[in-house]
Amino acid sequence: MRLPVEERPARRIAVLAAVLTGALGLLGLRLWQLQVLQGAYYDQLAQGNRLRINRLPAPRGLILDRRGIPLVTNRPSFSVAVLPMALGDRRRVLEALSRLLGVPEVEILQKLRGAPPFALVRIQRDVGIRVLTTLEEWRTDLRGVAVIADPLRSYPHGTLAAHVLGYLGEISGPELERLRPWGYEMGDLIGKAGVERQYDRLLRGEDGEQVVEVDAAGRPLRVLRQQEGRPGNTVVLTLDLRLQEAAERALGARPGAVVAMDPRTGEILAMASWPSYDPNLFAVGIPPETWRRIAGDRRTPLLNRALATAYEPGSVFKVVTGLAALRTRAADAGSTFLCPGSLTLGGRVFRDLRAHGRVTFRSGVAQSCNVMFWQLGLRVGPIQLARMARSLGFGERTGVDLPGEVEGIVPTPEYKRQVFGEPWYPGDTLNMAIGQGFTLVTPLQVARMMAAVANGGEVLQPRLLRSVLSPEGRVLYTSKPVVLRRLSLPPEVWTAIREGLAAVVEEGTGRAAAVEGIRVAGKTGSAETSRGRPHAWFAGYAPAEDPRLVVVVLVEHGARGGIAAAPIARQVIQAWKHLYAPTEAAAGRP
C-alpha cells in the first residue's frame, strides 16, 4: 500500500532525527571514553610531549672489607636511552642509533618490546665521549634518544674475591615480576651472584627524579623539579683484603679453593676460588660473545669451588672417624693398632700406602694410617660415622650468607638402598671411614668441621656480613656469632684428636704446613676420584693451643695433600701471623 503524499516528509524528518540522535549518542559515548576512561592516559601523553620525567639512579652502596678498605665502589658514567613515546621517525631513528652505538637493531627492538611508552629504556651503558658528541650533533634528528648519567659499579681489585663479591646483570622478566613490589623496574641492574645478590636490597638505594621541560624537538629547556635519590647502604664484610690477597696468591693458577675462618666467631677472613673472572666485565651488561666465552669455559670460572660444588674428602674425613671412635669408646688415646700395610675383608685385600707397623692413635692420625682408620670404621659402623658427620655439619648447607651453596652427601645404608638399590657392604664402611665412596663435602663444610674441633665443639654458621652502615655512616646492624649446635664430648676426646692433628704437622704428612713460631694442627687428604688424579686437601688451624685461624685448602687433582695443599696453607698462616699476631698480642683479638 502506498503512503499518502503528505505523510512522506514527516517520516523522513523522524528518520533523520533518529539518525542524528544516534550519531550524537555515539559521539557522546566516544567523548566519555576519551575523557573519562582514557583521560589519564591522554593527559599523561600530552604532558609527555612537553615534560620529561627522568629517573635519577641512586648510587649502589659500597662493599668494604673488615678494615674499611673498599672492595666495590661506583664511578660516574653515561648511558644512551630511548623514550618510546617520543621517537620521531621510529625506523630511521633506530637505524641511526644502531649504527652509532654498534648495537644490532634487533637487539634494540628487543629492549623496547613491551616497555612502557613513558619510561626511558637503556640501550647502551657507559658510552664514550665520541658517542656523546655525535648524539649532541644529531640531537634534532634523533628525537626520543636521551643521555642519562648513571653511577657504574666498579671492582677496583679485578678478579680478587670475585666469587664472594659477585656481579650485576640486567633484571630478567621473572626477576622483575618477583621484585616489582620493592620498586624494581625494567632495565635495572641487580645482583646476580655473591654478596651483590645476597644483599641486593641493602645495597640498592632509592632513585631520585628530575622533571624537565623540553621543546618540540625534545631538547631540554629547563629543569622544573629535581629530587635527589638516596644511595644504598654500605656493607662491611668479615673478609680481610690482605689475607684474601695472600690466599689467592698462594693458590695461584691451580683450580681449587681456600677458606680462612675465625673458629671463635665463624667470620670468614678469606675465600678464594680459582679459576676466577673479572666482575667489571658485567658492570655495563656483558656482551653476548663474552658471556658465551665465560659460560662455556670448561674450567667453570663462575663456579665458587668453596661452597657450590662438593668433593670426595679423602683423609680429612678421618677427623670424623677418629671422633666417632673416641666418642663411642671404640678407641682412646692409649689404643694401639697393627698396620701390616693392608687389611683383608671378605676375601678382598684393601691396601694402605705402606706398612706403618704398630701405631698409637696419635701416630696413626699423624701418618694418616688407613689400616687404623679402617679398623676404627668397622668398630664404629656406618650409622655412627654418619651421625658424627652430621653432628659436625656435613650433609647440610652451612647457612653462609652467599647464594649457591650445596649440601654434599653423608651416606648411610638407607641412602645407598634408595639411590642405588643396593645393600650396604662392609667395604662401603671402609671407604667411608677414610673419606672415599659416596661421601661428598665442600671446603666450607670442612672449614666448619675444623673450627668445631678447634673451639671445643661449637658448630658455627659461617658468615661474611660484619655490619651494615647507612649512607651517612651510621651503624644499622652488626652481626654476631651463630652457634647452630654444640657437640658435648669429654675433654679427653678433644685432647686426643687435637694431639693427633698437631702431630700431623709436626711429624706426619702435613709437615709442609709448619710455620716457624706458631704451632699448627691439621690433616692432609688425597681423595681418589674417577675424574682424574686425586684431589689434594689440607684442613688445619693455628695456633694449636689457642686456635684463632682455620685454613682449608683444596687443589683439584693436586694428587697429594701434603705436597700440593699443605704449602698453600702454610703461606696463608704466615700471612695471618704477619697481619694479626702483633695486634692480637696487644689487644687480644682482631
XYZ file of C-alpha atoms in Angstrom:
590
model
C 0.000 0.000 0.000
C 1.438 3.433 -0.850
C 1.529 6.173 1.847
C -0.276 9.346 1.274
C 1.906 12.011 -0.261
C 1.521 14.379 2.795
C 2.872 11.695 5.247
C 6.312 11.259 3.495
C 8.072 14.497 4.804
C 7.106 13.698 8.407
C 8.525 10.224 8.212
C 11.727 11.487 6.638
C 12.130 14.015 9.437
C 11.615 11.270 12.019
C 14.241 9.074 10.389
C 16.657 11.997 10.137
C 16.097 12.849 13.801
C 16.764 9.242 14.800
C 19.985 9.177 12.813
C 21.155 12.467 14.310
C 20.255 11.263 17.806
C 22.195 8.059 17.269
C 25.196 9.917 15.910
C 25.188 12.348 18.802
C 24.914 9.406 21.189
C 27.908 7.692 19.635
C 29.851 10.947 19.727
C 28.983 11.441 23.401
C 29.965 7.859 24.174
C 33.297 8.376 22.445
C 33.884 11.630 24.329
C 33.099 9.829 27.596
C 35.530 7.109 26.691
C 38.277 9.577 25.807
C 37.760 11.965 28.711
C 36.711 9.596 31.478
C 38.027 6.148 30.733
C 41.241 7.180 28.948
C 41.572 10.721 30.250
C 44.558 9.988 32.457
C 46.371 8.257 29.632
C 45.934 11.120 27.163
C 46.718 13.686 29.816
C 49.976 11.867 30.505
C 50.630 11.698 26.768
C 50.069 15.426 26.403
C 52.323 16.158 29.367
C 54.873 13.782 27.953
C 55.154 15.901 24.828
C 56.153 18.836 26.978
C 57.757 17.281 30.014
C 60.394 14.609 30.521
C 60.484 12.773 33.825
C 63.954 11.322 34.172
C 64.738 8.728 36.788
C 67.964 9.526 38.619
C 69.536 6.196 39.583
C 70.829 6.137 43.139
C 74.435 5.048 43.635
C 74.652 1.492 44.876
C 76.081 1.010 48.366
C 79.783 0.341 48.855
C 81.222 -3.011 49.910
C 84.170 -2.806 52.327
C 86.465 -5.351 53.909
C 86.720 -5.699 57.704
C 89.341 -2.929 57.858
C 87.217 -0.498 55.825
C 89.133 -0.961 52.575
C 86.792 -0.584 49.544
C 86.174 -3.816 47.678
C 83.387 -2.485 45.449
C 82.738 1.177 44.587
C 80.929 3.257 41.940
C 82.132 5.551 39.183
C 80.238 8.046 37.028
C 79.173 7.058 33.523
C 76.655 7.920 30.812
C 74.031 5.683 29.239
C 72.120 6.117 25.984
C 68.388 5.528 26.372
C 65.233 5.731 24.286
C 61.866 7.201 25.280
C 59.464 5.124 23.128
C 56.626 7.669 23.061
C 58.941 10.452 21.876
C 60.501 8.581 18.983
C 60.073 10.619 15.811
C 60.602 8.564 12.685
C 60.976 5.324 14.652
C 62.582 3.253 11.906
C 65.051 5.923 10.834
C 65.999 6.838 14.413
C 66.603 3.249 15.443
C 68.683 2.564 12.331
C 70.824 5.613 13.059
C 71.148 4.671 16.712
C 72.167 1.132 15.791
C 74.952 2.437 13.559
C 76.153 4.932 16.148
C 76.273 2.501 19.062
C 77.243 -0.605 17.143
C 74.266 -2.392 18.663
C 72.203 -4.567 16.266
C 68.819 -3.050 15.564
C 67.098 -6.291 16.502
C 68.699 -6.043 19.937
C 67.348 -2.508 20.368
C 63.878 -3.656 19.347
C 64.052 -6.467 21.893
C 64.801 -3.975 24.644
C 61.889 -1.761 23.549
C 59.417 -4.620 23.238
C 56.799 -4.339 25.979
C 58.416 -1.254 27.515
C 56.046 1.448 28.861
C 55.906 4.405 26.416
C 56.816 6.900 29.160
C 59.816 5.034 30.555
C 63.396 5.525 29.386
C 64.866 2.274 28.114
C 68.653 1.998 28.358
C 70.167 0.804 25.106
C 73.868 1.039 25.951
C 75.630 1.857 29.209
C 78.975 3.568 29.796
C 79.262 5.197 26.374
C 82.349 7.215 25.461
C 82.854 10.845 24.573
C 82.639 10.122 20.830
C 79.105 8.808 21.151
C 78.066 11.696 23.403
C 79.448 14.255 20.965
C 77.740 12.640 17.992
C 74.446 12.437 19.816
C 74.611 16.134 20.630
C 75.353 16.995 16.984
C 72.431 14.928 15.709
C 70.009 15.583 18.545
C 67.294 17.097 16.308
C 67.375 14.016 14.059
C 67.290 11.598 16.966
C 64.093 12.551 18.707
C 63.340 10.193 21.551
C 67.009 9.415 22.257
C 68.383 10.633 25.584
C 71.613 10.533 27.587
C 71.412 9.554 31.274
C 74.027 9.950 33.975
C 74.429 6.511 35.598
C 76.640 5.535 38.530
C 78.506 2.447 37.396
C 79.702 -0.445 39.576
C 83.462 -0.726 39.869
C 85.555 -3.592 41.239
C 88.950 -1.976 41.786
C 90.713 -5.253 42.605
C 89.605 -7.053 39.434
C 89.325 -10.804 39.885
C 90.174 -10.665 43.600
C 87.390 -12.228 45.716
C 85.156 -12.212 42.633
C 83.178 -15.270 43.778
C 82.450 -13.617 47.113
C 81.559 -10.188 45.727
C 79.527 -11.444 42.743
C 78.432 -9.301 39.832
C 75.488 -7.360 38.427
C 73.218 -8.008 35.480
C 70.096 -6.529 33.945
C 66.943 -7.690 35.659
C 65.166 -10.534 33.858
C 61.426 -10.881 33.285
C 60.850 -13.419 36.097
C 63.020 -11.382 38.469
C 61.053 -8.243 37.628
C 57.747 -9.978 38.370
C 59.077 -11.103 41.743
C 60.789 -7.853 42.723
C 58.423 -5.227 41.289
C 56.698 -4.720 44.688
C 60.040 -3.470 46.042
C 60.355 -0.801 43.371
C 62.454 -2.648 40.788
C 61.874 -1.584 37.187
C 62.732 -2.828 33.734
C 66.350 -2.109 32.837
C 67.554 -2.130 36.463
C 70.864 -3.752 37.286
C 70.620 -6.195 40.160
C 72.947 -8.583 41.928
C 73.232 -11.885 40.096
C 75.793 -13.653 42.300
C 77.751 -13.356 45.530
C 77.288 -10.549 48.039
C 75.847 -8.357 45.280
C 72.940 -10.787 45.035
C 72.709 -11.782 48.695
C 72.407 -8.187 49.909
C 70.949 -6.558 46.802
C 68.113 -4.864 48.687
C 70.538 -3.429 51.263
C 72.906 -2.159 48.590
C 70.205 -0.771 46.340
C 69.408 2.880 47.015
C 66.269 4.927 46.391
C 66.210 6.518 42.936
C 65.613 10.235 42.512
C 63.538 12.037 39.872
C 64.026 15.010 37.561
C 61.208 16.782 35.673
C 62.478 18.612 32.582
C 60.558 20.824 30.158
C 61.504 20.168 26.512
C 60.814 21.876 23.204
C 59.136 20.353 20.157
C 62.437 18.738 19.140
C 62.852 17.135 22.539
C 65.632 19.470 23.601
C 65.659 20.295 27.326
C 64.615 23.866 28.143
C 64.696 23.915 31.926
C 64.559 21.667 34.965
C 61.207 22.166 36.652
C 61.822 19.899 39.632
C 64.542 17.601 40.879
C 64.551 15.183 43.782
C 67.861 13.575 44.591
C 67.998 9.822 45.270
C 69.372 8.162 48.373
C 72.499 5.992 47.991
C 72.383 2.379 49.101
C 73.728 1.176 52.438
C 77.364 0.237 52.905
C 78.010 -3.453 53.535
C 81.093 -4.264 55.611
C 82.348 -7.824 55.173
C 84.336 -10.054 57.507
C 86.783 -10.554 54.660
C 90.322 -9.250 55.111
C 91.580 -7.924 51.788
C 95.226 -8.573 52.608
C 94.589 -12.139 53.744
C 92.400 -12.664 50.672
C 95.314 -11.494 48.514
C 97.628 -13.908 50.303
C 95.200 -16.814 49.858
C 94.730 -16.149 46.142
C 98.444 -15.644 45.617
C 99.171 -18.932 47.387
C 96.561 -20.848 45.383
C 97.870 -19.340 42.151
C 96.556 -20.793 38.892
C 95.657 -24.171 40.387
C 91.933 -24.989 40.205
C 90.660 -25.188 43.747
C 89.628 -23.212 46.787
C 90.956 -21.742 50.020
C 88.828 -20.868 53.053
C 90.175 -18.996 56.077
C 87.829 -18.635 59.040
C 87.918 -17.480 62.646
C 86.933 -20.587 64.663
C 85.706 -18.428 67.530
C 83.130 -16.463 65.546
C 82.545 -18.143 62.188
C 83.753 -14.991 60.409
C 85.216 -15.790 57.001
C 88.522 -13.970 56.633
C 89.282 -15.170 53.112
C 87.539 -17.254 50.480
C 89.418 -17.898 47.266
C 88.285 -19.887 44.257
C 90.175 -20.383 41.010
C 89.601 -20.069 38.052
C 88.009 -16.707 38.565
C 86.567 -13.873 36.461
C 86.556 -10.086 36.400
C 83.200 -8.736 37.665
C 83.931 -5.459 35.844
C 83.008 -7.296 32.641
C 79.410 -7.467 33.894
C 79.154 -3.888 35.147
C 77.752 -2.468 31.897
C 75.960 -5.546 30.654
C 78.231 -8.252 29.359
C 78.442 -8.640 25.532
C 76.908 -11.921 24.330
C 80.171 -13.226 22.886
C 81.992 -12.546 26.183
C 79.227 -14.254 28.142
C 79.350 -17.278 25.856
C 83.110 -17.461 26.306
C 82.928 -17.368 30.114
C 79.841 -19.583 30.472
C 81.235 -22.092 28.005
C 84.691 -22.257 29.609
C 85.214 -25.891 30.625
C 87.198 -24.713 33.642
C 83.915 -23.203 35.008
C 85.318 -19.855 36.221
C 81.902 -18.750 37.517
C 81.787 -21.670 39.981
C 82.628 -20.855 43.586
C 84.553 -24.004 44.465
C 84.486 -23.197 48.164
C 80.782 -23.924 48.517
C 78.984 -24.522 45.228
C 80.381 -27.957 44.426
C 81.144 -30.989 46.582
C 84.227 -33.204 46.507
C 85.390 -36.506 47.924
C 87.023 -35.508 51.234
C 89.656 -38.234 51.395
C 91.646 -38.365 54.597
C 90.436 -35.050 56.057
C 87.289 -37.084 56.828
C 89.388 -39.209 59.195
C 88.787 -36.476 61.769
C 85.140 -37.585 61.753
C 86.087 -41.262 62.042
C 88.505 -40.529 64.863
C 85.944 -38.521 66.846
C 83.268 -41.193 66.299
C 85.639 -43.865 67.588
C 86.652 -41.805 70.612
C 83.048 -40.887 71.424
C 81.813 -44.496 71.245
C 84.891 -45.689 73.160
C 85.916 -47.870 70.230
C 89.346 -46.349 70.850
C 91.095 -43.945 73.184
C 94.326 -42.029 73.243
C 96.175 -45.121 74.503
C 94.889 -47.553 71.869
C 97.406 -49.216 69.564
C 96.905 -50.773 66.144
C 98.977 -53.044 63.922
C 99.337 -51.894 60.330
C 100.893 -54.587 58.090
C 100.168 -52.450 55.043
C 96.794 -53.929 54.185
C 93.509 -55.182 55.603
C 91.714 -58.263 54.343
C 87.930 -58.208 54.463
C 85.630 -60.820 52.926
C 88.429 -62.225 50.813
C 89.323 -58.793 49.420
C 92.581 -57.078 50.255
C 92.471 -53.309 50.961
C 95.994 -51.898 50.644
C 97.451 -48.945 52.544
C 100.202 -46.723 51.136
C 102.737 -48.572 53.254
C 103.101 -50.771 56.329
C 103.172 -48.425 59.352
C 103.799 -51.220 61.855
C 102.347 -50.694 65.304
C 100.846 -47.246 65.704
C 99.136 -45.393 68.526
C 96.016 -43.337 67.941
C 98.218 -40.212 67.815
C 100.812 -41.595 65.401
C 98.081 -43.257 63.314
C 96.475 -39.820 62.800
C 99.880 -38.253 62.149
C 100.763 -40.844 59.491
C 97.179 -40.999 58.148
C 97.264 -44.774 58.565
C 94.404 -46.229 56.538
C 94.549 -49.605 58.317
C 93.943 -47.927 61.691
C 91.004 -45.929 60.388
C 89.573 -48.968 58.595
C 89.630 -50.830 61.890
C 88.010 -47.881 63.650
C 85.359 -47.652 60.940
C 84.466 -51.323 61.332
C 84.270 -50.954 65.120
C 82.047 -47.868 64.886
C 79.895 -48.780 61.884
C 78.348 -46.567 59.191
C 75.473 -45.290 61.324
C 77.780 -43.831 63.980
C 80.086 -42.433 61.294
C 77.136 -40.721 59.636
C 75.871 -39.467 62.986
C 79.193 -37.836 63.826
C 79.489 -36.386 60.313
C 76.072 -34.786 60.570
C 76.827 -33.536 64.074
C 79.774 -31.667 62.554
C 77.589 -30.150 59.865
C 78.190 -32.375 56.842
C 75.251 -33.243 54.607
C 73.629 -29.829 55.098
C 74.249 -26.280 53.951
C 76.323 -24.262 56.368
C 73.941 -21.310 56.054
C 76.699 -18.950 54.935
C 75.301 -15.706 53.565
C 76.131 -16.446 49.930
C 73.880 -17.975 47.270
C 74.544 -21.256 45.505
C 75.695 -23.429 48.398
C 75.304 -27.217 48.027
C 74.619 -29.792 50.759
C 77.078 -32.560 49.942
C 76.369 -36.190 50.874
C 76.675 -38.175 54.079
C 75.910 -41.754 53.020
C 74.121 -44.377 55.084
C 72.887 -47.892 54.241
C 69.448 -46.394 53.678
C 70.905 -43.774 51.316
C 72.608 -46.461 49.222
C 69.457 -48.579 49.085
C 67.306 -45.630 47.961
C 69.739 -44.151 45.428
C 71.431 -47.249 44.015
C 69.007 -50.006 45.019
C 71.852 -51.960 46.598
C 72.649 -53.127 50.141
C 75.474 -51.623 52.202
C 78.608 -53.793 52.264
C 81.418 -53.767 54.844
C 83.659 -52.446 52.078
C 81.432 -49.365 51.937
C 82.193 -48.779 55.608
C 85.927 -48.981 54.911
C 85.585 -46.435 52.125
C 83.510 -44.125 54.290
C 85.992 -44.317 57.179
C 88.727 -42.780 55.009
C 86.512 -40.281 53.169
C 86.003 -42.233 49.964
C 82.951 -43.872 48.409
C 79.751 -41.834 48.428
C 80.800 -39.074 50.823
C 80.907 -35.564 49.327
C 81.755 -32.329 51.136
C 82.526 -28.706 50.345
C 85.681 -26.895 51.502
C 83.473 -24.571 53.569
C 81.922 -27.549 55.371
C 85.397 -28.888 56.124
C 86.364 -25.462 57.498
C 83.341 -25.511 59.790
C 84.211 -29.014 60.995
C 87.781 -27.989 61.752
C 86.506 -24.887 63.562
C 84.346 -27.106 65.784
C 87.394 -29.219 66.651
C 89.397 -26.070 67.329
C 86.794 -24.345 69.531
C 85.729 -27.405 71.517
C 82.530 -28.440 69.760
C 80.638 -25.340 68.646
C 79.287 -25.820 65.116
C 79.116 -22.255 63.820
C 77.289 -20.684 60.925
C 79.993 -19.194 58.680
C 79.276 -15.575 57.802
C 80.561 -12.775 55.610
C 78.428 -9.861 56.793
C 80.141 -7.924 59.570
C 77.966 -4.806 59.685
C 75.683 -2.524 57.678
C 76.177 1.258 57.593
C 73.749 3.922 56.421
C 74.912 6.289 53.646
C 75.734 8.758 56.428
C 77.936 6.180 58.161
C 75.550 5.246 60.974
C 75.743 1.611 62.104
C 72.432 -0.056 61.278
C 73.351 -3.657 62.026
C 76.215 -5.645 63.494
C 76.319 -9.405 63.061
C 77.048 -11.815 65.902
C 78.256 -15.427 66.033
C 75.561 -18.006 65.416
C 76.094 -21.361 67.142
C 73.967 -23.942 65.375
C 74.731 -26.807 67.770
C 77.246 -27.960 70.361
C 78.971 -31.326 70.478
C 79.149 -32.471 74.055
C 82.251 -34.661 74.168
C 84.529 -35.479 77.105
C 87.660 -33.305 77.318
C 89.889 -36.327 76.753
C 88.260 -36.828 73.328
C 89.157 -33.310 72.228
C 92.651 -33.682 73.661
C 93.274 -36.947 71.801
C 92.136 -35.682 68.408
C 93.955 -32.360 68.789
C 97.195 -34.052 69.734
C 96.866 -36.246 66.678
C 96.250 -33.247 64.416
C 99.198 -31.347 65.857
C 101.372 -34.411 65.238
C 100.280 -34.399 61.566
C 102.125 -31.097 61.058
C 104.971 -31.709 63.500
C 105.994 -35.170 62.355
C 103.421 -36.549 59.926
C 102.024 -36.000 56.459
C 101.362 -32.244 56.893
C 104.858 -31.017 57.718
C 104.761 -28.671 54.723
C 102.158 -26.606 56.629
C 104.503 -25.890 59.547
C 105.164 -22.216 60.290
C 108.059 -21.051 62.424
C 106.995 -19.555 65.722
C 103.444 -20.865 65.693
C 102.145 -24.381 66.382
C 99.908 -25.620 63.575
C 97.495 -28.588 63.682
C 95.780 -30.133 60.692
C 95.033 -33.067 58.443
C 96.069 -33.816 54.898
C 93.958 -35.650 52.362
C 94.357 -37.231 48.945
C 90.898 -38.078 47.675
C 90.594 -40.627 44.899
C 88.184 -39.569 42.189
C 87.008 -41.183 38.988
C 87.549 -37.901 37.112
C 91.356 -37.879 37.181
C 94.181 -37.577 39.674
C 93.226 -37.425 43.379
C 92.140 -34.128 44.903
C 94.621 -32.683 47.391
C 93.352 -31.391 50.761
C 94.708 -29.719 53.845
C 92.491 -28.661 56.752
C 94.050 -27.138 59.847
C 94.090 -24.431 62.475
C 96.545 -22.239 64.356
C 97.831 -21.608 66.937
C 97.205 -25.214 68.001
C 96.997 -24.338 71.707
C 94.672 -21.325 71.204
C 93.101 -21.560 67.718
C 92.235 -18.273 66.039
C 92.501 -19.267 62.401
C 91.151 -22.217 60.420
C 92.551 -22.826 56.939
C 91.200 -25.297 54.414
C 92.824 -25.829 51.021
C 91.522 -27.901 48.147
C 93.525 -28.365 44.941
C 91.563 -30.175 42.269
C 93.543 -33.185 41.039
C 96.528 -31.986 43.045
C 97.333 -35.624 43.912
C 98.937 -35.365 47.380
C 97.575 -33.126 50.129
C 100.908 -32.904 51.901
C 102.640 -31.767 48.721
C 100.055 -29.654 46.864
C 97.733 -28.288 49.583
C 99.773 -28.023 52.810
C 102.297 -25.489 51.390
C 99.392 -23.230 50.362
C 98.006 -23.403 53.896
C 101.449 -22.524 55.252
C 101.533 -19.330 53.176
C 98.076 -18.312 54.399
C 99.012 -18.963 58.039
C 102.224 -17.000 57.589
C 100.258 -14.082 56.148
C 97.772 -14.270 59.028
C 100.602 -14.346 61.542
C 102.161 -11.278 59.950
C 98.811 -9.429 59.860
C 97.269 -10.421 63.170
C 99.757 -11.835 65.607
C 101.168 -8.431 66.714
C 97.663 -6.988 67.011
C 96.327 -9.993 68.894
C 99.231 -9.967 71.248
C 98.480 -6.341 72.100
C 94.675 -6.298 72.016
C 93.529 -9.868 72.424
C 91.864 -10.454 69.030
C 91.422 -8.945 65.544
